[in-house]
Amino acid sequence: MRAAVGIGDIADSVARGVESIGDTVSETLFEPTIRLGVTGLSRAGKTVFITSLVANLMDRGRMPQLAGAGAIQTAYLQPQPDDTVPRFDYETHLAALTGATPHWPDSTRAVSELRLSLRVQPSGLLGGLSGPRTVHLDIVDYPGEWLLDLGLMDKSYTQWAEETLSRAQGRDLAQGFLQQAAGTDVNARLDEPVAQALSATFRSYLQEAREAGFSDCTPGRFLLPGDLEGSPALTFAPLPRPEAPARGSLWREMERRYEAYKRRVVKPFFRDHFARIDRQVVLVDALGAIHAGPQAVEDLRGAMADILGAFRPGRNAFLTKLLLGKRVERILFAATKADHLHHAQHPQLTAIMEALLRDARDRADFAGAKTQAMSIAALRATVEETRDHNGQTLDCVRGTLLEGGKQAAFYPGKLPRDPSRILNPARDGAEDWLGADYQIMRFAPAVLDLPPGDGPPHIRLDRAAQFLIGDRL
Ligand SMILES: Nc1nc2c(ncn2[C@@H]2O[C@H](COP(=O)(O)OP(=O)(O)OP(=O)(O)O)[C@@H](O)[C@H]2O)c(=O)[nH]1
Ligand SMILES: [Mg+2]
């Protein structure tokens, strides 16, 4: 019997409007789908997060904080609903992490998707009466860099080029590109090699700017081209508008390609992926940035504010139209790789994440979405160890070093209780952390000997799952 469909489920599927058109009626009514977006800047830990989450949802022994875990009878992978999106290569990534000689998975460069279906036995009064139901969890992995392109949708080529060129004026890194642009007759007839050379120089400038810690590096596909490498939509650059742009000129063609980029690259991503997300996790390598110094933290703050800005649709006319009132219901903002810190320091890391989130939220609210900040490790690569050092006890972590393969215990430094001690020097442009030093070691994933029923070890992945999907189980 399948009578116990909650009013909430029906209301939900109605609210999901656009998406449900493609679903069959029975699927919409009886088999609710949760679309979970997983994003973060490159190397933030997206692939490891998805792999470990799926493995821990299939074997739930280490998921005590996921309240609905007991109700899940089975979890299994199914073909995803979107035929044209690459499948998230779960098996390969899991084999990398849990094989005999575990290693971190390869970097991924484009959007991918995986459907995990959960057979759930509802609890409560009606639960016992109805049979189990199926909840589909569609997990979508996409680069955070792509969200930064949202700002382009409301901008013409002239506006974008003007802003980009004026920002570049003050930067040493940009001088090569600026000179090349200044030496080009932008109103001359398009000459493809000239367009390509300008675009190539502009792109290396963007990449260097990104590495130097600037976060306003659009177009996002210039940093992470995915499968569009070399296509005309990615072969443009900002140029000053001539008085009277001639037909067939370099400037006109650049304008056309910029518009093509918006129409053929940015818009489909927001329409086909972003606009359909119900729940979102934004992963952040906060410890990596703290280790790299105040400028990296300030850059991270800027990029996170921009990324989170995409979840406040009211600010962008294009997105408001696209979403038709639908919104992301929950956003988890998670510091990853917390296994680099002894748990005694996790509250400090979480406080830094909360401060970053508040900073983004203060400027406008997330249209009613629930938000939470957390420190997690999707795959725990260390164990904790307390050591005596010159009469003091130090809370360390121990693991296998990625380089050399030796075991080592290591003390990362003491994070301040007050997050402003990290964020203020960053904002004030400090060169380094006064009187403090933060270390980070790269550990290899540990060799695992998993008891039946247990997924890979993690830190608070169950709490993260509870926040993201617990209410829907
Ligand atoms: N110790 C530890 N390291 C982690 C964890 N998650 C990720 N890492 C490290 O971070 C690196 C990047 O993780 P990925 O999951 O590949 O990150 P990504 O965001 O998918 O990266 P791209 O695909 O390149 O954008 C890994 O190679 C590990 O070195 C974790 O839970 N613990
Ligand atoms: Mg990846």
JSON list of N, CA and C and ligand atoms in Angstrom, two decimals, residues 41-48 104-105 107-109 337 339-340 377-379 381 442, ligand 1:
[
{"chain": "A", "resi": 41, "resn": "LEU", "atom": "N", "xyz": [35.69, 25.35, -4.45]},
{"chain": "A", "resi": 41, "resn": "LEU", "atom": "CA", "xyz": [36.75, 25.67, -5.41]},
{"chain": "A", "resi": 41, "resn": "LEU", "atom": "C", "xyz": [37.57, 24.42, -5.69]},
{"chain": "A", "resi": 42, "resn": "SER", "atom": "N", "xyz": [38.42, 24.47, -6.70]},
{"chain": "A", "resi": 42, "resn": "SER", "atom": "CA", "xyz": [39.13, 23.25, -7.08]},
{"chain": "A", "resi": 42, "resn": "SER", "atom": "C", "xyz": [40.00, 22.77, -5.91]},
{"chain": "A", "resi": 43, "resn": "ARG", "atom": "N", "xyz": [40.07, 21.50, -5.73]},
{"chain": "A", "resi": 43, "resn": "ARG", "atom": "CA", "xyz": [40.78, 20.80, -4.65]},
{"chain": "A", "resi": 43, "resn": "ARG", "atom": "C", "xyz": [40.12, 20.95, -3.28]},
{"chain": "A", "resi": 44, "resn": "ALA", "atom": "N", "xyz": [38.91, 21.46, -3.22]},
{"chain": "A", "resi": 44, "resn": "ALA", "atom": "CA", "xyz": [38.26, 21.65, -1.92]},
{"chain": "A", "resi": 44, "resn": "ALA", "atom": "C", "xyz": [37.92, 20.32, -1.26]},
{"chain": "A", "resi": 45, "resn": "GLY", "atom": "N", "xyz": [37.73, 19.27, -2.07]},
{"chain": "A", "resi": 45, "resn": "GLY", "atom": "CA", "xyz": [37.39, 17.97, -1.50]},
{"chain": "A", "resi": 45, "resn": "GLY", "atom": "C", "xyz": [36.04, 17.43, -1.94]},
{"chain": "A", "resi": 46, "resn": "LYS", "atom": "N", "xyz": [35.55, 17.87, -3.10]},
{"chain": "A", "resi": 46, "resn": "LYS", "atom": "CA", "xyz": [34.23, 17.47, -3.58]},
{"chain": "A", "resi": 46, "resn": "LYS", "atom": "C", "xyz": [34.17, 15.97, -3.90]},
{"chain": "A", "resi": 47, "resn": "THR", "atom": "N", "xyz": [35.16, 15.50, -4.65]},
{"chain": "A", "resi": 47, "resn": "THR", "atom": "CA", "xyz": [35.13, 14.10, -5.08]},
{"chain": "A", "resi": 47, "resn": "THR", "atom": "C", "xyz": [35.20, 13.16, -3.88]},
{"chain": "A", "resi": 48, "resn": "VAL", "atom": "N", "xyz": [36.09, 13.47, -2.93]},
{"chain": "A", "resi": 48, "resn": "VAL", "atom": "CA", "xyz": [36.23, 12.62, -1.75]},
{"chain": "A", "resi": 48, "resn": "VAL", "atom": "C", "xyz": [34.93, 12.66, -0.93]},
{"chain": "A", "resi": 104, "resn": "TRP", "atom": "N", "xyz": [44.59, 9.30, -3.22]},
{"chain": "A", "resi": 104, "resn": "TRP", "atom": "CA", "xyz": [43.52, 10.27, -3.44]},
{"chain": "A", "resi": 104, "resn": "TRP", "atom": "C", "xyz": [43.07, 10.19, -4.89]},
{"chain": "A", "resi": 105, "resn": "PRO", "atom": "N", "xyz": [41.79, 10.42, -5.15]},
{"chain": "A", "resi": 105, "resn": "PRO", "atom": "CA", "xyz": [41.30, 10.34, -6.53]},
{"chain": "A", "resi": 105, "resn": "PRO", "atom": "C", "xyz": [41.86, 11.47, -7.39]},
{"chain": "A", "resi": 107, "resn": "SER", "atom": "N", "xyz": [41.93, 14.63, -9.95]},
{"chain": "A", "resi": 107, "resn": "SER", "atom": "CA", "xyz": [41.17, 15.85, -10.04]},
{"chain": "A", "resi": 107, "resn": "SER", "atom": "C", "xyz": [40.08, 15.69, -11.11]},
{"chain": "A", "resi": 108, "resn": "THR", "atom": "N", "xyz": [38.92, 16.29, -10.85]},
{"chain": "A", "resi": 108, "resn": "THR", "atom": "CA", "xyz": [37.84, 16.23, -11.83]},
{"chain": "A", "resi": 108, "resn": "THR", "atom": "C", "xyz": [37.60, 17.64, -12.34]},
{"chain": "A", "resi": 109, "resn": "ARG", "atom": "N", "xyz": [37.13, 17.76, -13.57]},
{"chain": "A", "resi": 109, "resn": "ARG", "atom": "CA", "xyz": [37.15, 19.08, -14.19]},
{"chain": "A", "resi": 109, "resn": "ARG", "atom": "C", "xyz": [35.81, 19.54, -14.74]},
{"chain": "A", "resi": 337, "resn": "LYS", "atom": "N", "xyz": [38.57, 18.39, 5.47]},
{"chain": "A", "resi": 337, "resn": "LYS", "atom": "CA", "xyz": [39.91, 17.96, 5.88]},
{"chain": "A", "resi": 337, "resn": "LYS", "atom": "C", "xyz": [40.19, 18.27, 7.35]},
{"chain": "A", "resi": 339, "resn": "ASP", "atom": "N", "xyz": [40.41, 16.41, 9.65]},
{"chain": "A", "resi": 339, "resn": "ASP", "atom": "CA", "xyz": [41.27, 15.40, 10.27]},
{"chain": "A", "resi": 339, "resn": "ASP", "atom": "C", "xyz": [42.72, 15.86, 10.35]},
{"chain": "A", "resi": 340, "resn": "HIS", "atom": "N", "xyz": [43.03, 17.04, 9.81]},
{"chain": "A", "resi": 340, "resn": "HIS", "atom": "CA", "xyz": [44.36, 17.63, 10.01]},
{"chain": "A", "resi": 340, "resn": "HIS", "atom": "C", "xyz": [44.49, 18.26, 11.39]},
{"chain": "A", "resi": 377, "resn": "ALA", "atom": "N", "xyz": [35.53, 15.89, 8.02]},
{"chain": "A", "resi": 377, "resn": "ALA", "atom": "CA", "xyz": [36.50, 15.22, 7.15]},
{"chain": "A", "resi": 377, "resn": "ALA", "atom": "C", "xyz": [35.74, 14.10, 6.48]},
{"chain": "A", "resi": 378, "resn": "ALA", "atom": "N", "xyz": [35.68, 14.14, 5.16]},
{"chain": "A", "resi": 378, "resn": "ALA", "atom": "CA", "xyz": [34.91, 13.13, 4.44]},
{"chain": "A", "resi": 378, "resn": "ALA", "atom": "C", "xyz": [35.61, 11.78, 4.56]},
{"chain": "A", "resi": 379, "resn": "LEU", "atom": "N", "xyz": [36.93, 11.82, 4.58]},
{"chain": "A", "resi": 379, "resn": "LEU", "atom": "CA", "xyz": [37.70, 10.58, 4.76]},
{"chain": "A", "resi": 379, "resn": "LEU", "atom": "C", "xyz": [38.81, 10.87, 5.76]},
{"chain": "A", "resi": 381, "resn": "ALA", "atom": "N", "xyz": [42.05, 10.53, 7.51]},
{"chain": "A", "resi": 381, "resn": "ALA", "atom": "CA", "xyz": [43.35, 9.94, 7.16]},
{"chain": "A", "resi": 381, "resn": "ALA", "atom": "C", "xyz": [44.30, 9.91, 8.36]},
{"chain": "A", "resi": 442, "resn": "ARG", "atom": "N", "xyz": [50.46, 16.98, 4.18]},
{"chain": "A", "resi": 442, "resn": "ARG", "atom": "CA", "xyz": [49.55, 16.21, 3.33]},
{"chain": "A", "resi": 442, "resn": "ARG", "atom": "C", "xyz": [49.70, 14.74, 3.67]},
{"chain": "B", "resi": 1, "resn": "LIG", "atom": "N1", "xyz": [43.11, 14.48, 5.07]},
{"chain": "B", "resi": 1, "resn": "LIG", "atom": "C1", "xyz": [42.12, 14.66, 4.21]},
{"chain": "B", "resi": 1, "resn": "LIG", "atom": "N2", "xyz": [42.40, 15.14, 2.98]},
{"chain": "B", "resi": 1, "resn": "LIG", "atom": "C2", "xyz": [41.37, 15.30, 2.13]},
{"chain": "B", "resi": 1, "resn": "LIG", "atom": "C3", "xyz": [40.03, 15.02, 2.48]},
{"chain": "B", "resi": 1, "resn": "LIG", "atom": "N3", "xyz": [39.25, 15.32, 1.42]},
{"chain": "B", "resi": 1, "resn": "LIG", "atom": "C4", "xyz": [40.07, 15.78, 0.44]},
{"chain": "B", "resi": 1, "resn": "LIG", "atom": "N4", "xyz": [41.35, 15.75, 0.87]},
{"chain": "B", "resi": 1, "resn": "LIG", "atom": "C5", "xyz": [42.55, 16.22, 0.12]},
{"chain": "B", "resi": 1, "resn": "LIG", "atom": "O1", "xyz": [42.13, 17.19, -0.83]},
{"chain": "B", "resi": 1, "resn": "LIG", "atom": "C6", "xyz": [42.47, 16.77, -2.15]},
{"chain": "B", "resi": 1, "resn": "LIG", "atom": "C7", "xyz": [41.38, 17.17, -3.09]},
{"chain": "B", "resi": 1, "resn": "LIG", "atom": "O2", "xyz": [40.22, 16.39, -2.86]},
{"chain": "B", "resi": 1, "resn": "LIG", "atom": "P1", "xyz": [39.17, 16.13, -4.03]},
{"chain": "B", "resi": 1, "resn": "LIG", "atom": "O3", "xyz": [38.00, 15.45, -3.40]},
{"chain": "B", "resi": 1, "resn": "LIG", "atom": "O4", "xyz": [39.79, 15.52, -5.20]},
{"chain": "B", "resi": 1, "resn": "LIG", "atom": "O5", "xyz": [38.79, 17.64, -4.33]},
{"chain": "B", "resi": 1, "resn": "LIG", "atom": "P2", "xyz": [37.90, 18.22, -5.53]},
{"chain": "B", "resi": 1, "resn": "LIG", "atom": "O6", "xyz": [37.20, 19.39, -4.96]},
{"chain": "B", "resi": 1, "resn": "LIG", "atom": "O7", "xyz": [37.07, 17.13, -6.11]},
{"chain": "B", "resi": 1, "resn": "LIG", "atom": "O8", "xyz": [39.04, 18.68, -6.52]},
{"chain": "B", "resi": 1, "resn": "LIG", "atom": "P3", "xyz": [38.90, 18.98, -8.10]},
{"chain": "B", "resi": 1, "resn": "LIG", "atom": "O9", "xyz": [38.19, 17.81, -8.69]},
{"chain": "B", "resi": 1, "resn": "LIG", "atom": "O10", "xyz": [40.32, 19.11, -8.54]},
{"chain": "B", "resi": 1, "resn": "LIG", "atom": "O11", "xyz": [38.14, 20.26, -8.19]},
{"chain": "B", "resi": 1, "resn": "LIG", "atom": "C8", "xyz": [42.68, 15.28, -2.04]},
{"chain": "B", "resi": 1, "resn": "LIG", "atom": "O12", "xyz": [43.55, 14.84, -3.05]},
{"chain": "B", "resi": 1, "resn": "LIG", "atom": "C9", "xyz": [43.24, 15.12, -0.65]},
{"chain": "B", "resi": 1, "resn": "LIG", "atom": "O13", "xyz": [44.63, 15.42, -0.65]},
{"chain": "B", "resi": 1, "resn": "LIG", "atom": "C10", "xyz": [39.76, 14.53, 3.80]},
{"chain": "B", "resi": 1, "resn": "LIG", "atom": "O14", "xyz": [38.62, 14.27, 4.21]},
{"chain": "B", "resi": 1, "resn": "LIG", "atom": "N5", "xyz": [40.85, 14.38, 4.62]}
]
